[in-house]
């Protein structure tokens, strides 16, 4: 089922320079998609339009089949949750508990349901032990998980995470992988902006490459990373395992450490 | 010759906390060395940078034990002005490094020099050079707050480079950058190294980091130093677990050894792409 659809969408801040130019994309339930591309390619602008933080200057955005043009951001946020690139643009409460429950509280959920939502979100993000703490006592990288938890607590159908891998250690990256897997298993639609190609290779079946404000490619990681010309044009580096495999002239194109070593073994 | 930076059994506790953020930190850095610091989030990497720059104890209270010397002189005998010229510190979060008092990127880059009383003619020359070096001419007249995360990170780096200190601390300088921007930063680190500058680098992108560092410090989740030495030697005694991440080269090597494709080395492992490529080529030849 299509959860979010962009039809001929363009966006400009000043009415002249197009930041997003004529984009057509559809995202379905039960899938995880990575959006990659250089700084300034239009990644954040594109996803901000999907939850109505920005309104397209041209084209149409459908969420669950309905045009969101005349909806409010608060209405759309029930269906599409967006965790900001800079957590400090999002966090404004003085405890993690309050930050996570802010969204669902406004829906007048019964207290027990509200607490259940907070608990589930805190558990998935590893924050269960820290609910009473002040968000700013946490390092930047962990504040990102607070923003993700507050989106999880809203329980929308579509989740957008904007550079959740930035500054994360290997444990946090594993936690992110698990969150994505869990959401996909619940038939949610997950969209992640990232610069971490090892993370892309390990966690996604679909990759969208944005370059110069347009969709340059939309395919599997295998297909994307096998096209050196495309990668150069979009300024993307291949996953480390693939770079190694190329240099030793392997016949296959492994994207992860596991597939690389398996290929070496079976040769 | 005195080591440039020396820490001796350093322990630090933040105010109002019981647990130490850093314990038993002990290492010597010589001039011209590039040193890496790794550890999971919350292991004290940034805290350690703050100690070396003396933000701890000058701006953060708490309990600091042990000694820190720069050029053989204890840190507390330096003035803040001396330190700002000697140690350049690029913060982890560029959103907090931008001064907020300057209207343009160019002025922001010159702000540190201005505070040090450098003549405006010299500042202009120096700022122009930095803008050129980091390709910032497109944004030089913009307000620093209108920039993307990646652009802010570049401006923060330009502002520190402009001061031309002897020691550079880079605390996750590429966290907001795309691969092109990341490569640019590492090229700058390479240049600094060739100019004989000393660099302390905190970075989660281990594959890249390993190509540039001479020595590696590993912190565990309790802020304790668990290893210090040449990366290819100290990583030989680790497997990837809750405490430590390993570069792809080392992970490939360990998997190959676990599957009996190659013998296990105990004293030295590949840590860079070049090194693992060599290992695989040797393995392919023996087949």
XYZ file of C-alpha atoms in Angstrom:
554
model
C 0.000 0.000 0.000
C 1.316 3.440 -0.911
C 1.730 5.604 2.201
C 3.336 8.727 0.769
C 3.398 9.844 -2.825
C 5.074 12.870 -4.432
C 3.706 13.882 -7.827
C 5.742 16.324 -9.923
C 6.840 18.096 -6.771
C 9.035 21.189 -6.949
C 10.120 23.568 -4.222
C 11.761 26.952 -4.099
C 12.392 29.188 -1.072
C 12.698 32.390 -3.049
C 10.558 31.691 -6.108
C 13.655 31.540 -8.318
C 16.149 28.874 -7.372
C 14.606 25.396 -7.348
C 15.748 23.360 -4.358
C 13.664 20.384 -5.466
C 12.810 19.978 -9.109
C 9.956 17.827 -10.431
C 10.272 14.847 -8.124
C 8.053 11.759 -8.448
C 8.329 9.149 -5.699
C 6.113 6.676 -3.893
C 6.767 4.932 -0.581
C 4.925 1.788 0.471
C 4.074 0.206 3.826
C 6.493 -2.386 5.173
C 9.564 -0.971 3.403
C 12.698 0.935 4.408
C 14.198 3.417 1.961
C 17.476 5.302 2.193
C 17.816 8.747 0.653
C 21.414 9.644 -0.141
C 23.232 12.469 -1.911
C 25.528 15.413 -1.309
C 24.890 18.213 1.175
C 22.596 20.649 -0.625
C 21.101 18.037 -2.983
C 17.610 18.668 -1.594
C 17.199 15.658 0.725
C 15.911 17.476 3.819
C 13.680 19.791 1.755
C 12.105 16.765 0.055
C 11.247 14.948 3.266
C 10.069 18.086 5.075
C 7.388 18.428 2.395
C 6.154 14.925 3.181
C 4.988 15.960 6.635
C 3.934 19.450 5.609
C 6.735 21.359 7.339
C 7.261 22.786 3.872
C 4.609 23.175 1.188
C 5.577 22.389 -2.422
C 5.570 25.346 -4.791
C 4.383 22.970 -7.503
C 2.961 19.467 -7.599
C 1.037 17.362 -5.162
C 1.767 15.274 -2.082
C -0.541 12.436 -1.106
C -0.436 10.833 2.332
C -2.459 7.634 2.636
C -3.977 8.545 -0.728
C -5.151 12.038 0.251
C -3.763 15.372 -0.879
C -2.281 17.133 2.165
C -2.209 20.624 0.663
C -4.995 22.003 2.845
C -4.091 20.043 5.966
C -2.209 21.424 8.940
C 1.245 20.136 9.889
C -0.249 18.811 13.156
C -2.793 16.760 11.191
C -0.171 15.335 8.854
C 2.136 14.561 11.814
C -0.328 11.859 12.911
C 0.523 9.973 9.757
C 4.061 11.050 8.914
C 6.583 11.552 11.725
C 9.780 13.506 11.063
C 12.831 13.401 13.362
C 14.893 16.533 12.667
C 18.498 16.515 11.474
C 19.498 18.810 14.346
C 17.847 17.411 17.500
C 18.034 20.849 19.118
C 15.533 22.150 16.545
C 13.049 19.642 17.901
C 13.646 19.206 21.649
C 12.058 21.821 23.933
C 10.874 20.047 27.103
C 12.864 19.782 30.325
C 12.619 16.021 30.761
C 12.870 13.126 28.356
C 9.487 11.823 29.561
C 7.788 15.145 28.739
C 9.517 15.337 25.386
C 8.369 11.862 24.358
C 4.776 12.263 25.595
C 4.257 15.744 24.141
C 2.810 14.532 20.831
C 0.462 11.762 22.001
C -0.660 13.856 25.009
C -2.243 16.371 22.683
C -4.440 13.566 21.335
C -6.081 13.158 24.752
C -5.081 9.523 24.999
C -6.080 7.797 28.238
C -3.212 7.914 30.754
C -2.489 4.177 30.621
C -2.280 4.182 26.819
C -0.113 7.292 26.885
C 2.301 5.695 29.353
C 2.386 2.524 27.293
C 3.358 4.528 24.201
C 6.128 6.294 26.132
C 7.439 3.017 27.531
C 7.551 1.280 24.160
C 9.249 4.260 22.508
C 11.768 4.591 25.359
C 12.574 0.905 25.264
C 13.208 0.878 21.509
C 15.537 3.868 21.803
C 17.336 2.726 24.975
C 16.000 5.613 27.063
C 13.916 3.675 29.621
C 16.361 4.383 32.445
C 16.619 8.084 31.688
C 13.019 9.330 31.447
C 13.398 11.824 34.317
C 16.592 13.343 32.996
C 17.006 16.619 31.156
C 17.508 16.109 27.391
C 20.491 18.473 27.379
C 22.378 16.317 29.877
C 22.735 13.909 26.973
C 25.371 14.071 24.251
C 24.243 15.222 20.810
C 24.277 11.678 19.430
C 21.912 10.416 22.129
C 19.636 13.462 21.850
C 18.910 12.128 18.356
C 17.328 9.073 19.981
C 15.085 11.364 22.049
C 13.727 12.880 18.840
C 13.215 9.415 17.380
C 11.420 8.280 20.553
C 8.983 11.187 20.371
C 8.108 10.202 16.807
C 7.705 6.527 17.798
C 5.309 7.585 20.570
C 3.060 9.256 17.993
C 2.701 5.895 16.268
C 2.308 7.260 12.729
C 2.309 5.042 9.618
C 5.373 6.686 8.077
C 8.662 7.538 9.826
C 11.287 9.899 8.457
C 14.673 10.036 10.172
C 16.984 12.820 8.982
C 20.633 11.753 9.340
C 20.167 9.581 12.424
C 23.619 8.015 11.843
C 25.519 11.321 12.175
C 28.026 11.043 15.005
C 26.737 7.642 16.141
C 28.966 4.888 17.503
C 28.617 1.256 16.450
C 26.211 0.420 19.289
C 23.861 3.254 18.375
C 24.012 2.226 14.741
C 23.010 -1.292 15.750
C 20.125 0.173 17.754
C 19.017 2.190 14.733
C 19.121 -0.940 12.562
C 16.911 -2.707 15.052
C 14.393 0.148 15.168
C 14.167 0.146 11.365
C 13.724 -3.655 11.247
C 11.012 -3.544 13.930
C 9.077 -0.785 12.162
C 9.246 -2.577 8.819
C 7.994 -5.771 10.481
C 5.036 -3.738 11.815
C 4.266 -2.779 8.197
C 5.372 0.802 8.754
C 6.961 2.899 6.034
C 10.488 4.055 6.948
C 12.524 6.719 5.144
C 16.066 7.521 6.289
C 18.463 10.218 5.088
C 22.069 9.184 5.655
C 25.646 9.683 4.470
C 26.795 6.355 5.871
C 27.087 3.934 2.951
C 28.050 0.961 5.155
C 24.783 1.557 7.000
C 22.884 1.784 3.701
C 24.378 -1.499 2.473
C 23.421 -3.298 5.663
C 19.893 -1.970 6.211
C 18.047 -1.028 3.038
C 16.632 -2.663 -0.070
C 15.838 0.588 -1.798
C 18.075 3.602 -2.269
C 17.097 6.942 -3.741
C 19.953 9.121 -4.965
C 19.267 12.841 -5.049
C 21.623 15.012 -7.021
C 21.308 18.641 -8.019
C 17.721 18.824 -6.751
C 16.448 15.818 -8.733
C 16.115 12.066 -8.408
C 19.177 10.661 -10.132
C 18.486 7.007 -9.325
C 15.988 4.867 -7.430
C 17.075 1.233 -7.126
C 18.558 -1.511 -4.938
C 21.880 -0.803 -3.165
C 23.465 -3.497 -5.393
C 22.389 -1.685 -8.550
C 23.286 1.796 -7.265
C 26.744 0.910 -5.988
C 27.574 -1.001 -9.199
C 27.469 2.192 -11.243
C 30.716 4.116 -10.789
C 29.603 6.908 -13.130
C 26.427 7.467 -11.162
C 28.376 7.454 -7.905
C 30.858 10.026 -9.169
C 28.090 12.243 -10.456
C 26.239 12.164 -7.147
C 29.501 12.364 -5.176
C 28.895 9.123 -3.275
C 31.528 6.729 -1.958
C 30.843 2.978 -2.168
C 30.624 0.898 1.031
C 34.098 -0.026 2.301
C 33.621 -3.770 1.591
C 32.874 -3.040 -2.077
C 35.927 -0.782 -2.426
C 38.097 -3.576 -1.066
C 36.477 -6.169 -3.381
C 37.060 -3.958 -6.435
C 40.717 -3.458 -5.598
C 41.333 -7.214 -5.396
C 39.389 -7.793 -8.641
C 36.679 -9.981 -7.211
C 34.034 -11.206 -9.652
C 31.173 -10.519 -7.241
C 30.185 -7.194 -5.721
C 29.841 -7.699 -1.982
C 28.539 -4.692 -0.027
C 29.156 -5.942 3.512
C 31.978 -7.599 5.456
C 30.000 -10.842 5.689
C 29.330 -11.130 1.954
C 32.916 -10.125 1.176
C 34.422 -12.882 3.323
C 31.847 -15.420 2.063
C 32.832 -14.595 -1.507
C 36.525 -14.997 -0.699
C 35.818 -18.335 0.914
C 33.802 -19.800 -1.952
C 36.202 -18.730 -4.662
C 62.922 16.796 24.173
C 59.778 17.319 26.216
C 56.672 15.671 24.832
C 54.282 18.300 23.458
C 51.317 16.981 25.430
C 51.578 14.763 28.472
C 48.804 13.401 30.657
C 49.688 11.590 33.840
C 47.083 9.465 35.635
C 44.271 11.907 34.897
C 40.944 11.375 36.607
C 37.937 13.675 36.313
C 34.508 13.809 37.865
C 31.827 16.292 36.750
C 30.230 18.378 39.533
C 27.354 16.684 41.378
C 28.184 13.254 39.995
C 29.634 10.256 41.759
C 31.016 8.403 38.750
C 34.266 9.500 37.171
C 33.984 10.556 33.543
C 37.672 9.835 32.941
C 40.061 7.539 34.791
C 43.710 6.566 34.514
C 44.398 8.544 31.379
C 48.075 8.466 30.648
C 49.847 9.212 27.379
C 52.507 11.345 25.729
C 52.095 13.022 22.364
C 55.149 14.255 20.498
C 55.127 17.163 18.090
C 53.816 16.305 14.610
C 51.873 13.262 15.747
C 48.295 12.534 14.689
C 46.498 10.858 17.557
C 43.072 9.222 17.365
C 40.618 8.739 20.233
C 37.889 6.094 19.992
C 35.224 4.840 22.376
C 31.439 4.509 22.459
C 29.183 7.550 22.972
C 29.504 8.684 26.571
C 32.971 7.178 27.085
C 34.563 10.553 27.775
C 36.125 11.465 24.412
C 34.842 15.044 24.418
C 35.572 15.355 28.157
C 39.181 14.398 27.449
C 39.395 17.031 24.694
C 38.070 19.581 27.194
C 40.818 18.608 29.645
C 43.563 18.986 27.023
C 42.235 22.433 26.073
C 41.782 23.199 29.827
C 38.079 24.021 29.484
C 38.221 21.553 32.349
C 38.924 22.940 34.994
C 38.737 26.568 33.766
C 35.073 26.519 32.726
C 33.787 23.263 34.187
C 34.210 22.638 37.878
C 34.363 19.174 39.360
C 37.246 17.085 40.546
C 40.311 16.909 38.290
C 43.254 14.824 39.447
C 46.594 13.981 37.851
C 48.707 16.298 35.745
C 48.430 17.714 32.231
C 51.410 19.484 30.711
C 51.931 21.221 27.380
C 55.581 21.591 26.355
C 56.591 20.483 29.817
C 54.635 23.260 31.543
C 51.511 22.493 33.586
C 48.329 23.674 31.917
C 47.319 25.907 34.823
C 50.408 28.059 34.222
C 49.132 29.093 30.796
C 46.845 32.075 30.274
C 43.616 31.621 28.337
C 45.048 33.771 25.516
C 48.184 31.640 25.287
C 46.091 28.497 25.154
C 43.767 29.802 22.458
C 46.820 30.429 20.272
C 48.465 27.117 21.109
C 45.451 24.776 20.937
C 42.727 25.072 18.303
C 39.564 23.173 19.184
C 36.881 22.302 16.639
C 33.767 21.445 18.625
C 31.693 18.354 18.016
C 28.546 20.385 17.506
C 29.114 23.231 15.017
C 25.775 24.687 16.067
C 27.416 25.684 19.386
C 30.742 26.854 17.992
C 29.409 29.681 15.816
C 29.811 32.851 17.906
C 26.407 34.349 17.180
C 27.799 37.891 17.208
C 28.881 38.108 13.594
C 26.650 38.727 10.589
C 28.720 37.092 7.883
C 30.743 33.946 7.429
C 33.857 36.011 6.608
C 33.574 37.986 9.872
C 32.946 34.790 11.812
C 36.145 33.259 10.428
C 38.107 36.333 11.527
C 36.495 36.579 14.974
C 39.147 34.525 16.789
C 41.967 36.615 15.321
C 40.089 39.793 16.212
C 39.944 38.670 19.845
C 43.681 38.079 19.787
C 44.274 41.676 18.703
C 45.552 40.938 15.201
C 45.510 43.934 12.817
C 42.477 44.127 10.535
C 44.683 44.049 7.440
C 46.237 40.777 8.538
C 42.829 39.382 9.483
C 41.418 40.140 6.049
C 44.347 38.459 4.349
C 44.142 35.417 6.555
C 40.344 35.102 6.191
C 40.601 35.354 2.396
C 43.121 32.528 2.450
C 40.837 30.309 4.545
C 37.826 31.026 2.317
C 39.937 29.996 -0.641
C 41.329 26.883 1.050
C 37.913 25.551 2.091
C 35.974 26.768 -0.993
C 33.692 28.984 1.051
C 33.469 31.892 -1.398
C 29.836 31.114 -2.277
C 28.745 31.535 1.318
C 31.215 34.129 2.627
C 28.597 36.902 2.840
C 25.862 34.722 4.320
C 24.757 34.832 7.945
C 26.378 31.862 9.751
C 22.972 30.878 11.132
C 21.527 30.456 7.648
C 23.979 27.680 6.836
C 23.400 23.933 6.719
C 24.969 21.730 9.394
C 27.763 20.742 7.039
C 28.497 24.329 6.028
C 28.592 25.439 9.682
C 31.115 22.697 10.378
C 33.335 24.011 7.552
C 33.098 27.592 8.869
C 34.012 26.442 12.396
C 37.080 24.694 10.981
C 38.062 27.739 8.907
C 37.853 29.961 12.007
C 40.291 27.721 13.900
C 42.656 27.246 10.943
C 42.819 31.052 10.677
C 44.401 31.238 14.156
C 47.096 28.770 13.040
C 47.672 27.021 16.381
C 50.304 24.341 17.010
C 47.861 21.723 18.265
C 44.507 20.944 16.679
C 41.702 19.090 18.426
C 39.032 17.840 16.028
C 36.033 16.443 17.906
C 34.054 14.520 15.279
C 34.699 17.153 12.625
C 32.804 15.305 9.900
C 29.624 14.293 11.741
C 27.465 16.670 9.674
C 29.344 16.268 6.403
C 28.730 14.290 3.242
C 31.530 12.115 1.807
C 32.934 14.972 -0.298
C 33.091 17.279 2.725
C 34.551 14.498 4.854
C 37.331 13.879 2.338
C 38.089 17.597 2.333
C 38.501 17.643 6.124
C 40.802 14.641 6.089
C 42.900 16.291 3.366
C 43.243 19.288 5.674
C 44.341 16.999 8.499
C 46.902 15.470 6.144
C 48.180 18.954 5.264
C 48.418 19.942 8.912
C 50.423 16.804 9.553
C 52.830 17.594 6.728
C 53.265 21.085 8.201
C 54.367 19.436 11.443
C 51.185 20.294 13.355
C 49.955 18.000 16.076
C 46.429 16.666 15.715
C 44.065 15.019 18.176
C 41.149 13.444 16.345
C 37.899 12.018 17.695
C 36.046 10.230 14.912
C 33.584 7.366 14.461
C 34.514 6.877 10.798
C 37.250 4.405 11.635
C 37.991 3.320 8.054
C 39.046 6.852 7.202
C 40.614 7.684 10.534
C 43.022 4.737 10.374
C 44.636 6.118 7.226
C 45.827 9.209 9.066
C 46.646 8.391 12.683
C 49.987 7.388 14.189
C 48.758 6.512 17.660
C 45.375 5.432 18.983
C 43.787 5.856 22.419
C 40.882 3.576 23.328
C 38.424 4.497 26.094
C 35.906 2.056 27.521
C 32.339 2.995 28.456
C 33.530 3.943 31.975
C 35.976 6.554 30.661
C 38.950 4.365 31.420
C 41.932 4.173 29.115
C 42.133 0.566 27.929
C 44.722 0.887 25.184
C 47.280 3.356 23.822
C 49.681 2.642 21.004
C 50.030 1.977 17.272
C 46.564 1.088 15.929
C 47.729 -2.016 14.019
C 49.213 -3.384 17.237
C 46.569 -2.528 19.820
C 43.613 -3.562 17.655
C 45.146 -7.042 17.342
C 43.976 -7.780 20.876
C 40.353 -6.698 20.368
C 37.281 -8.234 18.803
C 34.265 -6.072 18.053
C 32.008 -5.962 21.114
C 30.088 -3.605 23.392
C 33.205 -1.551 24.116
C 35.003 -1.168 20.849
C 34.264 -0.815 17.154
C 36.823 -2.000 14.635
C 37.675 -0.687 11.163
C 36.311 -2.701 8.209
C 39.837 -3.905 7.316
C 40.319 -5.451 10.758
C 36.830 -6.987 10.731
C 37.462 -8.596 7.325
C 40.806 -9.889 8.580
C 39.299 -11.388 11.731
C 36.469 -13.046 9.766
C 38.976 -14.507 7.312
C 41.019 -15.876 10.201
C 37.909 -17.246 11.934
C 37.045 -19.118 8.731
C 40.623 -20.438 8.523
C 41.381 -18.651 5.274
C 44.467 -17.088 6.850
C 46.408 -17.723 10.057
C 45.541 -15.542 13.051
C 48.139 -12.893 13.812
C 48.395 -11.882 17.439
C 50.758 -8.943 17.270
C 49.677 -6.945 14.215
C 46.465 -6.696 12.150
C 45.491 -4.715 9.034
C 43.640 -1.504 9.935
C 43.532 0.351 6.604
C 42.096 -0.492 3.200
C 45.600 -0.700 1.699
C 46.662 -3.218 4.332
C 43.655 -5.546 3.954
C 43.963 -5.378 0.150
C 47.560 -6.594 0.552
C 46.392 -9.410 2.854
C 43.706 -10.547 0.400
C 46.110 -10.388 -2.547
C 48.571 -12.602 -0.659
C 45.733 -14.993 0.141
C 44.620 -15.061 -3.520
C 48.156 -15.914 -4.638
C 48.380 -18.900 -2.313
C 45.179 -20.341 -3.754
